[in-house]
mmCIF file of C-alpha atoms in Angstrom:
data_model
loop_
_atom_site.group_PDB
_atom_site.id
_atom_site.type_symbol
_atom_site.label_atom_id
_atom_site.label_comp_id
_atom_site.label_asym_id
_atom_site.label_seq_id
_atom_site.Cartn_x
_atom_site.Cartn_y
_atom_site.Cartn_z
ATOM 1 C CA MET K 1 0.000 0.000 0.000
ATOM 2 C CA ASP K 2 1.344 3.430 -0.911
ATOM 3 C CA TYR K 3 0.009 5.207 2.150
ATOM 4 C CA TRP K 4 -1.264 3.888 5.456
ATOM 5 C CA PRO K 5 -3.032 6.433 7.668
ATOM 6 C CA GLU K 6 -3.158 6.326 11.446
ATOM 7 C CA LEU K 7 -6.097 4.126 12.369
ATOM 8 C CA THR K 8 -8.544 3.772 15.219
ATOM 9 C CA ASP K 9 -10.200 0.519 16.280
ATOM 10 C CA ASP K 10 -13.914 1.175 16.751
ATOM 11 C CA ALA K 11 -16.826 -0.972 17.860
ATOM 12 C CA PHE K 12 -20.168 -0.945 16.052
ATOM 13 C CA LEU K 13 -23.377 -2.678 17.073
ATOM 14 C CA THR K 14 -22.129 -2.803 20.691
ATOM 15 C CA GLY K 15 -19.007 -4.649 19.681
ATOM 16 C CA ALA K 16 -20.615 -7.152 17.315
ATOM 17 C CA ILE K 17 -18.169 -5.841 14.730
ATOM 18 C CA LYS K 18 -14.786 -4.164 15.215
ATOM 19 C CA VAL K 19 -13.725 -1.719 12.526
ATOM 20 C CA LEU K 20 -10.385 -0.175 11.694
ATOM 21 C CA GLN K 21 -10.766 3.256 10.104
ATOM 22 C CA PRO K 22 -8.637 6.354 9.568
ATOM 23 C CA LYS K 23 -8.271 8.528 12.648
ATOM 24 C CA LYS K 24 -8.566 11.666 10.528
ATOM 25 C CA GLY K 25 -10.635 12.366 7.453
ATOM 26 C CA TYR K 26 -13.143 9.712 6.420
ATOM 27 C CA ARG K 27 -14.881 8.143 9.422
ATOM 28 C CA ALA K 28 -18.019 6.026 9.410
ATOM 29 C CA GLY K 29 -20.890 7.151 11.651
ATOM 30 C CA ILE K 30 -24.468 6.016 12.077
ATOM 31 C CA ASP K 31 -25.496 6.362 8.418
ATOM 32 C CA PRO K 32 -24.060 3.044 7.164
ATOM 33 C CA VAL K 33 -25.504 1.220 10.179
ATOM 34 C CA LEU K 34 -28.979 2.650 9.564
ATOM 35 C CA LEU K 35 -28.651 1.833 5.865
ATOM 36 C CA ALA K 36 -27.755 -1.784 6.607
ATOM 37 C CA ALA K 37 -30.558 -2.163 9.150
ATOM 38 C CA SER K 38 -33.081 -0.836 6.631
ATOM 39 C CA LEU K 39 -32.202 -3.545 4.092
ATOM 40 C CA ASP K 40 -35.457 -5.401 3.543
ATOM 41 C CA ILE K 41 -34.301 -9.020 3.752
ATOM 42 C CA GLN K 42 -34.897 -11.807 6.231
ATOM 43 C CA ASP K 43 -32.084 -12.556 8.657
ATOM 44 C CA ASN K 44 -31.770 -16.138 7.320
ATOM 45 C CA GLU K 45 -32.242 -15.275 3.642
ATOM 46 C CA HIS K 46 -29.694 -16.407 1.059
ATOM 47 C CA ALA K 47 -29.084 -13.091 -0.700
ATOM 48 C CA ASN K 48 -26.321 -11.469 -2.707
ATOM 49 C CA VAL K 49 -25.759 -7.911 -1.491
ATOM 50 C CA LEU K 50 -23.608 -5.199 -3.056
ATOM 51 C CA ASP K 51 -22.360 -2.190 -1.075
ATOM 52 C CA VAL K 52 -21.387 0.586 -3.499
ATOM 53 C CA GLY K 53 -18.843 3.128 -2.278
ATOM 54 C CA ALA K 54 -18.244 0.967 0.771
ATOM 55 C CA GLY K 55 -15.423 2.847 2.478
ATOM 56 C CA VAL K 56 -13.982 0.636 5.235
ATOM 57 C CA GLY K 57 -16.996 -1.668 5.019
ATOM 58 C CA VAL K 58 -19.264 -0.728 7.938
ATOM 59 C CA ALA K 59 -22.568 -1.115 6.058
ATOM 60 C CA GLY K 60 -21.573 -4.415 4.471
ATOM 61 C CA LEU K 61 -20.217 -5.777 7.747
ATOM 62 C CA SER K 62 -23.452 -4.781 9.473
ATOM 63 C CA VAL K 63 -25.466 -6.671 6.844
ATOM 64 C CA ALA K 64 -23.269 -9.770 7.186
ATOM 65 C CA THR K 65 -23.592 -9.662 10.978
ATOM 66 C CA ARG K 66 -27.399 -9.629 10.904
ATOM 67 C CA CYS K 67 -27.994 -11.790 7.832
ATOM 68 C CA LEU K 68 -25.997 -14.945 8.476
ATOM 69 C CA LYS K 69 -26.630 -16.447 5.030
ATOM 70 C CA ALA K 70 -26.042 -13.319 2.948
ATOM 71 C CA SER K 71 -23.024 -12.853 0.706
ATOM 72 C CA VAL K 72 -21.739 -9.276 0.553
ATOM 73 C CA THR K 73 -19.501 -7.621 -2.028
ATOM 74 C CA LEU K 74 -17.952 -4.217 -1.385
ATOM 75 C CA VAL K 75 -17.000 -1.779 -4.145
ATOM 76 C CA GLU K 76 -14.591 0.968 -3.141
ATOM 77 C CA LYS K 77 -12.541 3.349 -5.286
ATOM 78 C CA GLN K 78 -9.727 4.233 -2.914
ATOM 79 C CA LYS K 79 -6.945 1.695 -2.565
ATOM 80 C CA VAL K 80 -6.312 2.563 1.080
ATOM 81 C CA LEU K 81 -9.943 2.185 2.147
ATOM 82 C CA ALA K 82 -10.378 -0.985 0.105
ATOM 83 C CA GLU K 83 -7.374 -2.533 1.839
ATOM 84 C CA ILE K 84 -8.646 -1.503 5.263
ATOM 85 C CA ALA K 85 -12.032 -3.011 4.371
ATOM 86 C CA ARG K 86 -10.279 -6.303 3.565
ATOM 87 C CA HIS K 87 -8.622 -6.240 6.978
ATOM 88 C CA ASN K 88 -11.994 -5.562 8.598
ATOM 89 C CA ILE K 89 -13.565 -8.505 6.784
ATOM 90 C CA THR K 90 -10.777 -10.818 7.959
ATOM 91 C CA ARG K 91 -10.729 -9.669 11.576
ATOM 92 C CA ASN K 92 -14.509 -10.044 11.823
ATOM 93 C CA ARG K 93 -14.279 -13.532 10.283
ATOM 94 C CA PHE K 94 -16.440 -12.893 7.242
ATOM 95 C CA GLY K 95 -13.875 -13.986 4.670
ATOM 96 C CA ASP K 96 -16.139 -16.783 3.446
ATOM 97 C CA ARG K 97 -19.066 -14.418 2.703
ATOM 98 C CA MET K 98 -17.532 -11.046 1.872
ATOM 99 C CA ASP K 99 -15.069 -9.654 -0.635
ATOM 100 C CA VAL K 100 -13.858 -6.277 -1.910
ATOM 101 C CA LYS K 101 -13.536 -4.933 -5.451
ATOM 102 C CA GLN K 102 -11.398 -1.825 -5.894
ATOM 103 C CA ILE K 103 -13.125 -0.026 -8.774
ATOM 104 C CA ASP K 104 -13.725 3.622 -9.602
ATOM 105 C CA LEU K 105 -17.424 3.245 -10.330
ATOM 106 C CA LEU K 106 -17.538 6.653 -12.027
ATOM 107 C CA ALA K 107 -14.996 5.574 -14.641
ATOM 108 C CA ILE K 108 -16.338 5.158 -18.185
ATOM 109 C CA ASP K 109 -15.902 1.377 -18.217
ATOM 110 C CA ALA K 110 -16.697 0.802 -14.522
ATOM 111 C CA GLY K 111 -19.808 -1.256 -15.136
ATOM 112 C CA ARG K 112 -18.089 -3.564 -17.609
ATOM 113 C CA THR K 113 -14.994 -3.902 -15.400
ATOM 114 C CA PHE K 114 -17.083 -4.852 -12.403
ATOM 115 C CA TYR K 115 -19.357 -7.155 -14.388
ATOM 116 C CA HIS K 116 -16.419 -9.228 -15.626
ATOM 117 C CA SER K 117 -14.530 -9.166 -12.311
ATOM 118 C CA ASN K 118 -17.621 -10.396 -10.507
ATOM 119 C CA GLY K 119 -18.302 -13.377 -12.746
ATOM 120 C CA ARG K 120 -21.236 -11.682 -14.523
ATOM 121 C CA GLN K 121 -23.325 -11.857 -11.381
ATOM 122 C CA TYR K 122 -26.270 -9.597 -10.575
ATOM 123 C CA PHE K 123 -27.300 -8.744 -7.030
ATOM 124 C CA ASP K 124 -30.515 -9.197 -5.103
ATOM 125 C CA HIS K 125 -29.926 -6.001 -3.141
ATOM 126 C CA VAL K 126 -27.668 -3.002 -3.717
ATOM 127 C CA ILE K 127 -27.018 -0.457 -0.975
ATOM 128 C CA SER K 128 -25.043 2.763 -0.957
ATOM 129 C CA ASN K 129 -24.031 5.686 1.232
ATOM 130 C CA PRO K 130 -22.712 7.944 -1.573
ATOM 131 C CA PRO K 131 -20.444 10.951 -0.982
ATOM 132 C CA PHE K 132 -22.644 13.781 0.258
ATOM 133 C CA TYR K 133 -21.018 16.863 -1.201
ATOM 134 C CA ASP K 134 -20.031 18.340 -4.541
ATOM 135 C CA THR K 135 -16.258 18.356 -4.935
ATOM 136 C CA HIS K 136 -16.004 22.143 -4.991
ATOM 137 C CA VAL K 137 -17.578 22.337 -1.513
ATOM 138 C CA ILE K 138 -14.644 20.657 0.243
ATOM 139 C CA GLN K 139 -11.946 21.097 -2.381
ATOM 140 C CA SER K 140 -9.819 22.984 0.162
ATOM 141 C CA SER K 141 -9.470 19.881 2.365
ATOM 142 C CA LYS K 142 -5.848 18.789 2.694
ATOM 143 C CA ASN K 143 -6.907 15.265 3.628
ATOM 144 C CA ILE K 144 -7.172 13.285 0.386
ATOM 145 C CA LEU K 145 -9.176 10.460 1.971
ATOM 146 C CA LYS K 146 -11.687 12.930 3.362
ATOM 147 C CA ALA K 147 -12.017 14.849 0.113
ATOM 148 C CA ASP K 148 -12.459 11.744 -2.032
ATOM 149 C CA SER K 149 -14.792 9.966 0.405
ATOM 150 C CA ASN K 150 -17.068 12.897 1.146
ATOM 151 C CA SER K 151 -17.405 14.420 -2.315
ATOM 152 C CA MET K 152 -17.977 13.698 -5.980
ATOM 153 C CA LEU K 153 -18.134 15.852 -9.061
ATOM 154 C CA ARG K 154 -21.377 17.749 -9.494
ATOM 155 C CA GLY K 155 -23.773 15.602 -11.505
ATOM 156 C CA ALA K 156 -21.855 12.367 -10.877
ATOM 157 C CA LEU K 157 -24.703 10.938 -8.796
ATOM 158 C CA LYS K 158 -26.378 10.081 -12.115
ATOM 159 C CA ASN K 159 -23.591 7.658 -13.047
ATOM 160 C CA TRP K 160 -23.376 6.372 -9.467
ATOM 161 C CA ILE K 161 -27.032 5.313 -9.563
ATOM 162 C CA LYS K 162 -26.616 3.913 -13.078
ATOM 163 C CA PHE K 163 -23.828 1.669 -11.778
ATOM 164 C CA MET K 164 -26.111 0.485 -8.976
ATOM 165 C CA ALA K 165 -28.916 -0.242 -11.424
ATOM 166 C CA GLU K 166 -26.678 -2.204 -13.782
ATOM 167 C CA ALA K 167 -25.708 -4.459 -10.873
ATOM 168 C CA THR K 168 -29.283 -5.048 -9.639
ATOM 169 C CA ARG K 169 -31.159 -8.109 -10.864
ATOM 170 C CA PRO K 170 -34.724 -7.653 -12.181
ATOM 171 C CA GLY K 171 -36.973 -7.540 -9.137
ATOM 172 C CA GLY K 172 -34.035 -6.751 -6.883
ATOM 173 C CA SER K 173 -33.813 -3.657 -4.707
ATOM 174 C CA ALA K 174 -31.531 -0.666 -4.308
ATOM 175 C CA THR K 175 -31.386 1.543 -1.227
ATOM 176 C CA VAL K 176 -29.421 4.753 -0.642
ATOM 177 C CA ILE K 177 -29.022 7.064 2.325
ATOM 178 C CA HIS K 178 -28.215 10.680 1.513
ATOM 179 C CA LEU K 179 -28.741 14.311 2.438
ATOM 180 C CA ALA K 180 -32.394 15.350 2.411
ATOM 181 C CA GLU K 181 -31.580 18.162 -0.005
ATOM 182 C CA LYS K 182 -30.502 15.594 -2.612
ATOM 183 C CA LEU K 183 -33.932 13.918 -2.771
ATOM 184 C CA GLY K 184 -34.947 15.559 -6.051
ATOM 185 C CA GLU K 185 -31.738 14.529 -7.804
ATOM 186 C CA ILE K 186 -31.951 10.975 -6.457
ATOM 187 C CA LEU K 187 -35.549 10.563 -7.617
ATOM 188 C CA GLN K 188 -34.691 11.948 -11.038
ATOM 189 C CA HIS K 189 -32.120 9.206 -11.599
ATOM 190 C CA PHE K 190 -33.747 6.413 -9.581
ATOM 191 C CA SER K 191 -36.922 6.656 -11.634
ATOM 192 C CA LEU K 192 -34.983 5.727 -14.786
ATOM 193 C CA TYR K 193 -34.333 2.233 -13.436
ATOM 194 C CA TYR K 194 -36.499 1.557 -10.405
ATOM 195 C CA GLY K 195 -40.190 1.550 -9.551
ATOM 196 C CA SER K 196 -42.035 1.031 -6.287
ATOM 197 C CA ILE K 197 -39.827 3.831 -4.943
ATOM 198 C CA HIS K 198 -40.208 4.365 -1.215
ATOM 199 C CA ILE K 199 -38.982 7.497 0.544
ATOM 200 C CA GLN K 200 -38.160 7.541 4.239
ATOM 201 C CA ILE K 201 -37.431 10.968 5.688
ATOM 202 C CA LEU K 202 -35.226 11.223 8.793
ATOM 203 C CA TYR K 203 -35.454 14.180 11.170
ATOM 204 C CA PRO K 204 -32.749 14.922 13.771
ATOM 205 C CA ARG K 205 -35.395 16.010 16.311
ATOM 206 C CA GLU K 206 -39.023 17.004 16.365
ATOM 207 C CA HIS K 207 -39.701 20.407 14.793
ATOM 208 C CA GLU K 208 -36.333 20.375 12.988
ATOM 209 C CA LYS K 209 -35.767 20.155 9.264
ATOM 210 C CA ALA K 210 -34.997 16.763 7.761
ATOM 211 C CA ASN K 211 -31.291 16.133 7.254
ATOM 212 C CA ARG K 212 -31.271 12.578 5.841
ATOM 213 C CA ILE K 213 -33.405 10.507 3.509
ATOM 214 C CA LEU K 214 -33.493 6.824 2.680
ATOM 215 C CA VAL K 215 -34.719 5.926 -0.806
ATOM 216 C CA ARG K 216 -35.529 2.372 -1.844
ATOM 217 C CA GLY K 217 -36.551 1.124 -5.292
ATOM 218 C CA THR K 218 -37.290 -2.162 -7.073
ATOM 219 C CA ARG K 219 -35.616 -2.860 -10.410
ATOM 220 C CA GLY K 220 -38.151 -2.969 -13.224
ATOM 221 C CA SER K 221 -41.219 -2.389 -11.037
ATOM 222 C CA ASN K 222 -44.103 -0.235 -12.253
ATOM 223 C CA ALA K 223 -45.591 0.340 -8.798
ATOM 224 C CA PRO K 224 -46.066 3.983 -7.779
ATOM 225 C CA LEU K 225 -43.904 6.065 -5.504
ATOM 226 C CA GLN K 226 -44.693 6.062 -1.793
ATOM 227 C CA ILE K 227 -43.651 8.462 0.974
ATOM 228 C CA ASN K 228 -43.461 6.778 4.369
ATOM 229 C CA PRO K 229 -44.151 8.488 7.714
ATOM 230 C CA GLY K 230 -41.085 10.397 8.884
ATOM 231 C CA ILE K 231 -38.772 9.121 11.612
ATOM 232 C CA VAL K 232 -37.316 11.312 14.360
ATOM 233 C CA LEU K 233 -33.860 10.119 15.391
ATOM 234 C CA HIS K 234 -33.294 11.937 18.687
ATOM 235 C CA LYS K 235 -35.367 12.857 21.698
ATOM 236 C CA ASP K 236 -35.085 16.347 23.198
ATOM 237 C CA ASN K 237 -32.326 15.161 25.545
ATOM 238 C CA ASN K 238 -30.247 14.188 22.476
ATOM 239 C CA LYS K 239 -30.583 10.477 23.189
ATOM 240 C CA PHE K 240 -31.742 8.324 20.314
ATOM 241 C CA ASN K 241 -35.360 7.286 20.207
ATOM 242 C CA PRO K 242 -35.720 3.656 21.345
ATOM 243 C CA GLU K 243 -36.370 2.125 17.923
ATOM 244 C CA VAL K 244 -33.313 3.905 16.499
ATOM 245 C CA GLU K 245 -31.180 3.029 19.513
ATOM 246 C CA GLN K 246 -32.064 -0.631 19.043
ATOM 247 C CA VAL K 247 -30.772 -0.870 15.469
ATOM 248 C CA LEU K 248 -27.624 1.076 16.330
ATOM 249 C CA ARG K 249 -26.837 -1.179 19.294
ATOM 250 C CA SER K 250 -27.660 -4.613 17.918
ATOM 251 C CA PRO K 251 -27.782 -6.344 14.501
ATOM 252 C CA THR K 252 -31.530 -5.945 14.173
ATOM 253 C CA ALA K 253 -33.732 -5.283 11.159
ATOM 254 C CA TRP K 254 -35.304 -1.824 10.942
ATOM 255 C CA PRO K 255 -38.790 -2.399 9.466
ATOM 256 C CA ILE K 256 -39.336 1.064 8.059
ATOM 257 C CA TRP K 257 -40.730 0.215 4.623
ATOM 258 C CA SER K 258 -44.509 0.016 4.334
ATOM 259 C CA ASN K 259 -45.435 -2.957 2.155
ATOM 260 C CA PRO K 260 -42.573 -2.682 -0.358
ATOM 261 C CA ALA K 261 -43.405 -4.292 -3.677
#
């Protein structure tokens, strides 16, 4: 590896998984854990899951911890993060059900490269916690890992979602977690490939503006869009609401989707 950053050793899901991640710059928080918990599969289901833009692997590891018969593939652009993700897979003993592909999914031939490297396999479920910001917003960051992990070129979300769609089998699902302000752009591109789109809005606290959204779609479905009741993450004392606390503390499904098709 060309560059190895200083790492921390962090516990997720109350120690169910232990994750190495850079001490500075890119650091996984609650978003990948919530994303993984929202994945609408049974805990004992044989499913192929793809985590796009996986970072050090927190979302994929969370899926593998809850769903004991799922196989999980991680796609990550950055060599450093991909290598750390491999270490995290090994140290959490998921080497038989998880692997990592280092691919720049915004490259012109990314879909073809991944398709051939993955044995021409499509996935039952694709999840993603894409970079939140346009590159120009944090272009002054001196931390390369932070800049690359937290940002993408303006308009690149279109190709990101296209990559997800090309990897999703007909009838399979895709789920993303993103900034609430990106909902319009996500729906614009999601609707090209997915139907039965469900929107879950997340509020930090009551009477505050939404700051996150989860969007789920089914490949090839013609079912209409549905907006689910919003979820408030924190109580007034800044503690998580019980149902949120539960999925952050244990590998438990988060049944937030109302009758997904």
